[in-house]
Coordinates of C-alpha atoms and ligand atoms in Angstrom, one line a residue:
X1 CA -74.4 224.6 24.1
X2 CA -73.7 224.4 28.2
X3 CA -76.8 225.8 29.9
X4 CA -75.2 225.5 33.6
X5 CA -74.0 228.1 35.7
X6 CA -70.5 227.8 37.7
X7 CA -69.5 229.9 40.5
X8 CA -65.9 230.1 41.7
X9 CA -64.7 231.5 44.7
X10 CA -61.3 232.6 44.2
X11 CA -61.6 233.6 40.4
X12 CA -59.2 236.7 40.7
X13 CA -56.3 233.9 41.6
X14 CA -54.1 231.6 39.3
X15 CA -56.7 228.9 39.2
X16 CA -59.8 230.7 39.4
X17 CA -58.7 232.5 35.7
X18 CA -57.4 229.3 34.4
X19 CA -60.6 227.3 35.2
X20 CA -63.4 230.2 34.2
X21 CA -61.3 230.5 31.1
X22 CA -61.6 226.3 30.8
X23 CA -65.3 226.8 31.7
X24 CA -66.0 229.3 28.8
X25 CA -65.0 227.2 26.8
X26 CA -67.4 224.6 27.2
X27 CA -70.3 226.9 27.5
X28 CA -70.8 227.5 31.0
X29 CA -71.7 231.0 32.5
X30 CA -69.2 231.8 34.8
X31 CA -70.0 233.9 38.4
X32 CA -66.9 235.0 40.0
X33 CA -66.5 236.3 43.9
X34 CA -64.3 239.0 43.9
X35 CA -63.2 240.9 47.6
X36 CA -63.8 244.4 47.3
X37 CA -60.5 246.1 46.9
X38 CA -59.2 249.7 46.9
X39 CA -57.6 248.8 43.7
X40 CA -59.8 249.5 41.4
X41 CA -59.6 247.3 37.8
X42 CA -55.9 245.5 39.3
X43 CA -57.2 243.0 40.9
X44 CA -58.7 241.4 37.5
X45 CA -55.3 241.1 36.0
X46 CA -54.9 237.8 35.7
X47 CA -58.5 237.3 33.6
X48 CA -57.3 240.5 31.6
X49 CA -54.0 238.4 30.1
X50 CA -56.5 235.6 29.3
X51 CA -58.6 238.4 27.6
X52 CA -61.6 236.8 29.5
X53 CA -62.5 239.7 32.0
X54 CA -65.6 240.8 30.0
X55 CA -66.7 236.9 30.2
X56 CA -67.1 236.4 33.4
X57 CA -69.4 238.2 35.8
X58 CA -67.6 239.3 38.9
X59 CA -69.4 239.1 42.4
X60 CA -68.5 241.5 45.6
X61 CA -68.1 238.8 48.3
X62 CA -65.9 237.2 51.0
X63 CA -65.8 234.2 52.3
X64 CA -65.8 235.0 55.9
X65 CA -69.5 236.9 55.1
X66 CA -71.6 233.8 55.4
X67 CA -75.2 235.6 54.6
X68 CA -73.7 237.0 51.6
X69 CA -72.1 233.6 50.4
X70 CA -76.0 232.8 50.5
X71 CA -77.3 235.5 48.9
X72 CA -75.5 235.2 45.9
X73 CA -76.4 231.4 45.9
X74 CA -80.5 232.2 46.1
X75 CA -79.6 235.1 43.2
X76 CA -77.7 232.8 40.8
X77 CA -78.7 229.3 41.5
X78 CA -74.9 227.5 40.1
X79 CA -75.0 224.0 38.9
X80 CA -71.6 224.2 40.6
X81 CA -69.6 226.0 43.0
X82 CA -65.6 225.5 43.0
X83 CA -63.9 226.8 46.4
X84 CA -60.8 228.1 45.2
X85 CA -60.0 231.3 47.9
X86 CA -57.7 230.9 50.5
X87 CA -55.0 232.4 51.7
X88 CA -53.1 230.5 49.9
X89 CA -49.3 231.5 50.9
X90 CA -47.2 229.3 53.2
X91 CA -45.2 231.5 54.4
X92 CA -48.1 233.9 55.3
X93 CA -49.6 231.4 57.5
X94 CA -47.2 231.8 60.1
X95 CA -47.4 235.7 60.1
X96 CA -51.0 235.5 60.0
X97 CA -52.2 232.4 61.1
X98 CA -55.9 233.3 63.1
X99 CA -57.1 235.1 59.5
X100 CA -55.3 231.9 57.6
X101 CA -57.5 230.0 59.5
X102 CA -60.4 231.9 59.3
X103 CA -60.8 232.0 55.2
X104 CA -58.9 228.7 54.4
X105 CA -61.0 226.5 57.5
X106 CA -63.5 228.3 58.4
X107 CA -64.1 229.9 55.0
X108 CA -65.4 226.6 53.6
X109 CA -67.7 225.8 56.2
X110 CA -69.2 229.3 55.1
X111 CA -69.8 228.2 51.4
X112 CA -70.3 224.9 52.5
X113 CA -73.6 226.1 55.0
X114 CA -75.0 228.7 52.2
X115 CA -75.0 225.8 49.8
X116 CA -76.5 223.2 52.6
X117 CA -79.5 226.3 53.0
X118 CA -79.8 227.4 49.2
X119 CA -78.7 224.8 46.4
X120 CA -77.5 221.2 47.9
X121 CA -78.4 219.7 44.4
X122 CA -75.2 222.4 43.5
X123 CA -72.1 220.0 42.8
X124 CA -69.0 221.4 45.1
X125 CA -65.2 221.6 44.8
X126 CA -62.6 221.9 47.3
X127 CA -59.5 223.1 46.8
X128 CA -57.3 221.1 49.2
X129 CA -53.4 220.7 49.0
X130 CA -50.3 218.0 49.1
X131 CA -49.2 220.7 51.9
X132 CA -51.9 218.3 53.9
X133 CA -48.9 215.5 53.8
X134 CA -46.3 218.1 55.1
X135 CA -43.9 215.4 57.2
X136 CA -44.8 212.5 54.6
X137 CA -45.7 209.2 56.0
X138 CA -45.4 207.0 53.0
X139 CA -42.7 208.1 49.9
X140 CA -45.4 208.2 47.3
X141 CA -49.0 210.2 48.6
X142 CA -52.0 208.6 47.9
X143 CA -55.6 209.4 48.7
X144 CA -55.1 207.1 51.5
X145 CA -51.8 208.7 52.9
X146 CA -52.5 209.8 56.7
X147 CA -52.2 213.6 56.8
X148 CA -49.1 215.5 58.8
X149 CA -49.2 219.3 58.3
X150 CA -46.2 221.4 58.9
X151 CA -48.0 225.2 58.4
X152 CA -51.1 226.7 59.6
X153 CA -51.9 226.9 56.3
X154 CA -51.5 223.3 56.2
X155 CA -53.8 222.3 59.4
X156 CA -56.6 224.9 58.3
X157 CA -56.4 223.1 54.7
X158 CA -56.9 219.4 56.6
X159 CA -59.7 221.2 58.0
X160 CA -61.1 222.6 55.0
X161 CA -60.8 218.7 53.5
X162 CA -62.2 217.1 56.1
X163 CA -65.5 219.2 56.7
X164 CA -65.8 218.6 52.8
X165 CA -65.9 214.9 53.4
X166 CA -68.1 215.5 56.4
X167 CA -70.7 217.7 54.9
X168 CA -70.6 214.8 51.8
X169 CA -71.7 211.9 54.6
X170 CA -74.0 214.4 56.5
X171 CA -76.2 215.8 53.8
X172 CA -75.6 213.4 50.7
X173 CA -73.9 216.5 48.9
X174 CA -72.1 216.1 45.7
X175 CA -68.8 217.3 47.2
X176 CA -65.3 216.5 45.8
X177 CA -62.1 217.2 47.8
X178 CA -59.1 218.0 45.0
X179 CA -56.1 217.2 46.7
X180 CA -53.7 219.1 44.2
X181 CA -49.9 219.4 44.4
X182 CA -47.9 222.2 43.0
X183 CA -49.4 223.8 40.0
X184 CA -47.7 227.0 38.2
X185 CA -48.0 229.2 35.4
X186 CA -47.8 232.4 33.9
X187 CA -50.0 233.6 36.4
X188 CA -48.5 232.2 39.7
X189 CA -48.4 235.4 42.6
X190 CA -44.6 236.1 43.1
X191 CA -44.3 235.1 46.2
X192 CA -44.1 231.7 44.8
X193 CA -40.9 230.1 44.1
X194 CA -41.7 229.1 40.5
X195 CA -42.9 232.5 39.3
X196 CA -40.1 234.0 41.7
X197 CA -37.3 232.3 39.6
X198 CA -38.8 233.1 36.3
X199 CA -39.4 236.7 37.3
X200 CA -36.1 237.0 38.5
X201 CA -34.3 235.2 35.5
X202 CA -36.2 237.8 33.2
X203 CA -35.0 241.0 35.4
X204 CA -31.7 239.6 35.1
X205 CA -31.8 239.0 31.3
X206 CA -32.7 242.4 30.7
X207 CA -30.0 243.7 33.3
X208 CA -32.9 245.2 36.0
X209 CA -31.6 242.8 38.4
X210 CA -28.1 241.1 39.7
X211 CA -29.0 238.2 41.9
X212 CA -31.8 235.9 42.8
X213 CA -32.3 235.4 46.4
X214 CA -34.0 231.8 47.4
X215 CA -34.5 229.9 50.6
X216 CA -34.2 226.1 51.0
X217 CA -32.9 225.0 47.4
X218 CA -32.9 221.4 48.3
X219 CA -36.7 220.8 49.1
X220 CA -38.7 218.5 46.1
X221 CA -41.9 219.3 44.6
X222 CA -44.1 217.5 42.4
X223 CA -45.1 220.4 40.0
X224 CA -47.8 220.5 37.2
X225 CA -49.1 223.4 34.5
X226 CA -52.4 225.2 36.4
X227 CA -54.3 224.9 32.9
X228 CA -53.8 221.2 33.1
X229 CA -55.4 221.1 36.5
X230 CA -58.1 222.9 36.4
X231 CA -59.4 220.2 34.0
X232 CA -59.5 217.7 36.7
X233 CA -61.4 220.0 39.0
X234 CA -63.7 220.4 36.6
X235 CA -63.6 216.2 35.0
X236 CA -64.1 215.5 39.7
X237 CA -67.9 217.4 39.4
X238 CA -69.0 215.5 35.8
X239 CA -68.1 212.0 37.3
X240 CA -71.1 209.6 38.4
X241 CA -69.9 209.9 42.4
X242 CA -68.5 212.3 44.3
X243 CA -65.5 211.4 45.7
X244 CA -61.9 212.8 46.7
X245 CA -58.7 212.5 43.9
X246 CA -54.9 213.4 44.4
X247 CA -53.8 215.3 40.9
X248 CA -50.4 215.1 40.3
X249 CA -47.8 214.5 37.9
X250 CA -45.8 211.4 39.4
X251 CA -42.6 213.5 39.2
X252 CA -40.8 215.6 41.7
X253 CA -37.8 218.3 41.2
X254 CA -35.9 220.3 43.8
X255 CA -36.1 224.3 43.5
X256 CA -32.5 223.8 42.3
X257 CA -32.9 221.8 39.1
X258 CA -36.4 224.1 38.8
X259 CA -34.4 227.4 39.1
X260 CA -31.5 225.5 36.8
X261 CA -33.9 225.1 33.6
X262 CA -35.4 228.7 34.0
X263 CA -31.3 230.0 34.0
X264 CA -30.4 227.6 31.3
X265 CA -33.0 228.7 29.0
X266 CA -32.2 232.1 28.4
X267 CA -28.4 231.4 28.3
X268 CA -27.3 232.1 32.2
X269 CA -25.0 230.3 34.3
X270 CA -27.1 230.0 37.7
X271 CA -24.3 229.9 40.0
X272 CA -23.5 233.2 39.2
X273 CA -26.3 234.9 40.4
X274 CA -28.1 232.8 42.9
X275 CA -27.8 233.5 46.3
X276 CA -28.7 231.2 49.6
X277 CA -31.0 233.8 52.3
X278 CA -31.4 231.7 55.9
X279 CA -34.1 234.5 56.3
X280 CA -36.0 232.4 53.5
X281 CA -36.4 229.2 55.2
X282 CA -39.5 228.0 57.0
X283 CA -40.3 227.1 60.4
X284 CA -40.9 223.8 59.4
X285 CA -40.0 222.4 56.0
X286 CA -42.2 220.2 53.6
X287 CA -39.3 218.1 52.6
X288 CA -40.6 216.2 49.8
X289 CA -43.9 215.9 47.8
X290 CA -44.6 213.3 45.5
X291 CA -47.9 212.2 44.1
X292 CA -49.4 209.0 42.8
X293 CA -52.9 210.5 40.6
X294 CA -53.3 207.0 39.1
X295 CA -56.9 207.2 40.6
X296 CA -57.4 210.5 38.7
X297 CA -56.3 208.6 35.5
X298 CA -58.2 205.3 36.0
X299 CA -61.7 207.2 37.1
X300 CA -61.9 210.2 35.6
X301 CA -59.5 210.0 32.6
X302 CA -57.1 212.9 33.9
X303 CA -53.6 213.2 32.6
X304 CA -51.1 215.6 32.5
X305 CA -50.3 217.1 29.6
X306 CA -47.5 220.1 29.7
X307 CA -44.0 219.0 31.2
X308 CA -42.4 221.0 33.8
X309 CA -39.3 222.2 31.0
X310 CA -42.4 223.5 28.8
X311 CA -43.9 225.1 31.6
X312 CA -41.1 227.2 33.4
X313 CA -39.5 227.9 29.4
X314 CA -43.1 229.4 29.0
X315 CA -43.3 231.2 32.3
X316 CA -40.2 232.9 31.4
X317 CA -41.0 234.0 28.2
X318 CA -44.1 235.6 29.5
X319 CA -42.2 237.6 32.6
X320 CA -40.2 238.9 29.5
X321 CA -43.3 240.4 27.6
X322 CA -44.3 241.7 31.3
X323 CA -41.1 243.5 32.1
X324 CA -40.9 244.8 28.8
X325 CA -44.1 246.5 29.0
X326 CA -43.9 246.6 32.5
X327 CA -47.3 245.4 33.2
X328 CA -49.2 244.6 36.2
X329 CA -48.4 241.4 37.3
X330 CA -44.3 242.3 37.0
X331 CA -43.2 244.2 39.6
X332 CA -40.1 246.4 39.4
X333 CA -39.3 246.1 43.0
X334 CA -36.6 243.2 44.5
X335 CA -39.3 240.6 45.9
X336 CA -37.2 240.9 49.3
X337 CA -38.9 244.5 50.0
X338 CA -42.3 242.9 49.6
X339 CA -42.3 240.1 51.8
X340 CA -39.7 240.9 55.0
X341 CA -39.5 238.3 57.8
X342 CA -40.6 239.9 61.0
Ligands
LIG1 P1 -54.1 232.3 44.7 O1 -53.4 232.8 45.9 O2 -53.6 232.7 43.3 O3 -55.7 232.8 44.7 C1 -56.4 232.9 45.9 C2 -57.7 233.5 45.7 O4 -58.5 233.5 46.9 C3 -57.7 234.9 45.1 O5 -58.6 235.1 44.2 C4 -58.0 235.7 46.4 O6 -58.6 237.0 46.1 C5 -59.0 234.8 47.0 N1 -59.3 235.1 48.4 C6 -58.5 235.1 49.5 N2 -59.1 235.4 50.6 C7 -60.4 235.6 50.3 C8 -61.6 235.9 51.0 N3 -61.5 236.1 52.3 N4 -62.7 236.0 50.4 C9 -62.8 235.8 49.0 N5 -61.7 235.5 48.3 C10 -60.6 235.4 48.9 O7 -54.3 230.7 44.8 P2 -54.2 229.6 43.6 O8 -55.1 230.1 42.5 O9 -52.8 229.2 43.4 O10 -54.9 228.4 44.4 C11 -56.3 228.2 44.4 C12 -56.7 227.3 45.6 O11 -56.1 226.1 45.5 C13 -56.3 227.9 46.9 O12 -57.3 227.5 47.8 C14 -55.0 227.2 47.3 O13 -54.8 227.1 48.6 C15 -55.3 225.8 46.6 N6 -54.1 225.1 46.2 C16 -53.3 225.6 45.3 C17 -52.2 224.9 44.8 C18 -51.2 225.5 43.8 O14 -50.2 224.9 43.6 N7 -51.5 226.6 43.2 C19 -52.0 223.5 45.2 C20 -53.1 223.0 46.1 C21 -54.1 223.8 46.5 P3 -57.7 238.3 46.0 O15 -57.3 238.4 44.5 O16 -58.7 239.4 46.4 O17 -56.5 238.2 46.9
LIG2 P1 -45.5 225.7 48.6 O1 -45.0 226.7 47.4 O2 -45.1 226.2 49.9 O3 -45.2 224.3 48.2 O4 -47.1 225.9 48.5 P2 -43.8 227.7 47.3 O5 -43.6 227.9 45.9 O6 -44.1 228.9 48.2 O7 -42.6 226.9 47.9 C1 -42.1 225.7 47.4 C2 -40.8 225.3 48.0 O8 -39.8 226.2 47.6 C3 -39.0 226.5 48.8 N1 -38.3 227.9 48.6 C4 -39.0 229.0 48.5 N2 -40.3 229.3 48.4 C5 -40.6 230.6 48.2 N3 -41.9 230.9 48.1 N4 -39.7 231.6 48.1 C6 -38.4 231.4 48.2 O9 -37.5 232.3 48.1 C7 -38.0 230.0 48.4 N5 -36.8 229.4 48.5 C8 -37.0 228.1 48.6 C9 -40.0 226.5 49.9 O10 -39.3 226.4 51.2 C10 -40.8 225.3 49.6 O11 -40.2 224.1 50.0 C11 -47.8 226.0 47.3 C12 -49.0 227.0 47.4 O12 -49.6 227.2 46.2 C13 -50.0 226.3 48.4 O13 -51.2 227.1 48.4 C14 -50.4 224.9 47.8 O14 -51.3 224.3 48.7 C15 -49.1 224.1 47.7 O15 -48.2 224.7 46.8 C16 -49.4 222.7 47.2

């Protein structure tokens, strides 16, 4: 049996649920920082559908409070910390771009500091992003692909990744730098396209909605199951070195051919209900991402394991027990009234 303690950041998000659950299972204790939040028990959702709430102990924190990052570090002394919070939405970035900066650069300098002060024998994970290569430079993106971010999410996340490396060469921390692309589930928010298509097919299977409303259908994305990734986090703090890994599945797909299998599956002709909004597209466009993780497999022994058809038929099936029961995590509203473009 695991003796160690983990503590994730971010635990009350897609990855955060996948990886305690993954962590549970090999014995750890698992700390989680939760934001306090008028809504009371909702904000656990996603550990509730892994039935792993009662597992886990949640922490009242925030990145952006430094002193009590470091309090909770001096309380439960973690074996390792995984920096998973963010604000982690593209699109919010450019409506909010001083707080995007503020807990997705600054916030890891926060966690990075209380760990520098209270645990630096602590092994650390950063969550950074393929939204670092925005405008790629080279058609396949390596570790060694030069950076070009097209967000404020994107520049605060080359941030975030940077000052990982930094605080690596300054203090001789064990800190790893993830640089993940796309990863979905079950549990994706639905502002995400994935989860927005899947949620969308199910309404319309069931006859609560008549049309799916999508942005820029054309863009490419390399995109992987969360549950496989949050291994690799997880294989990057075991390894003999820290050091930084791109985790990706070698494949990419335009939201087209993504939304296309999610239709197909339960028996719909797309073109019938998919509908182009110009409201939906970007400032600036990430045209195409495409990742090479062959350092991932050759290191740590990381591989991919659920295929993007299994993934989205799986997602589906899952927004069809949710709507059914209409539980949180569904939402019974058209997506369009949630996130308006001012
Ligand atoms: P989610 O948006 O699902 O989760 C984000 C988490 O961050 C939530 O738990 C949220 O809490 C928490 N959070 C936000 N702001 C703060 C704050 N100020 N203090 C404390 N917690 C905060 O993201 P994912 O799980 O999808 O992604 C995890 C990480 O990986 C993020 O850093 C993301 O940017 C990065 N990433 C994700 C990829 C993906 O494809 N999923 C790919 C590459 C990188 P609350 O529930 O209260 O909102
Ligand atoms: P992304 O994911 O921006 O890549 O960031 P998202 O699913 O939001 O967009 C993927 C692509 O789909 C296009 N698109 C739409 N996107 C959304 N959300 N809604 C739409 O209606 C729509 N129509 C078309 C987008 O323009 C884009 O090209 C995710 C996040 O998890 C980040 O935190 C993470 O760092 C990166 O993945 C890797």
């Amino acid at each position: 049996m695991n003796s160690k303690t983990a503590f994730i950041t971010g635990i009350t998000g897609q990855d955060g649920a996948y990886l305690a659950q993954h962590l549970l299972s090999q014995g750890y204790r698992v700390v989680g920082l939760s934001r306090r939040s008028s809504h009371y028990g909702l904000t656990s959702h996603r550990l509730d559908w892994l039935g792993i709430t009662k597992d886990v102990e949640l922490v009242e924190g925030d990145l952006l409070d430094a002193g009590g990052l470091a309090r909770l570090f001096r309380f439960y002394r973690p074996d390792e910390v995984y920096n998973l919070a963010a604000q982690s939405f593209v699109t919010t970035s450019w409506q909010q771009p001083a707080l995007t900066t503020q807990i997705t650069a600054l916030g890891v300098v926060n966690v990075l500091g209380a760990l520098v002060q209270e645990i630096p024998k602590a092994r650390f994970y950063q969550a950074s992003s393929s939204e670092m290569y925005g405008l790629v430079q080279e058609p396949v993106q390596s570790e060694t692909t030069p950076f070009y971010p097209r967000s404020p999410y994107a520049a605060a996340k080359i941030f975030g990744h940077w000052i990982t490396v930094n605080y690596r060469e300054s203090y001789n921390l064990f800190a790893c730098s993830g640089i993940l692309f796309n990863h979905e589930s079950p549990l994706r928010g639905l502002e995400f396209v994935t989860r927005k298509v899947t949620h969308a097919v199910a309404q319309i299977k069931l006859g609560l909605a008549k049309e799916l409303k999508l942005g820029n259908i054309d863009a490419l994305r390399d995109w992987g199951h969360a549950r496989d990734y949050v291994k690799a986090m997880h294989m990057m703090l075991q390894a003999e070195r820290a050091d930084d890994y791109v985790i990706a599945t070698g494949k990419t797909t335009s939201v087209r051919d993504m939304a296309r299998i999610a239709f197909e599956y339960v028996g719909l002709d797309m073109n019938e209900f998919l509908k182009i909004d110009p409201d939906l597209y970007r400032p600036a466009e990430v045209d195409l991402l495409l990742g090479d993780p062959s350092k991932a497999q050759r290191e740590l022994g990381w591989a991919p394991v659920i295929s993007l058809e299994e993934m989205i038929h799986e997602m589906v099936d899952a927004d069809l027990v949710r709507l059914r029961k209409n539980e949180a995590g569904s939402n019974p509203m058209p997506l369009s009234s949630l996130y308006t473009k001012v």
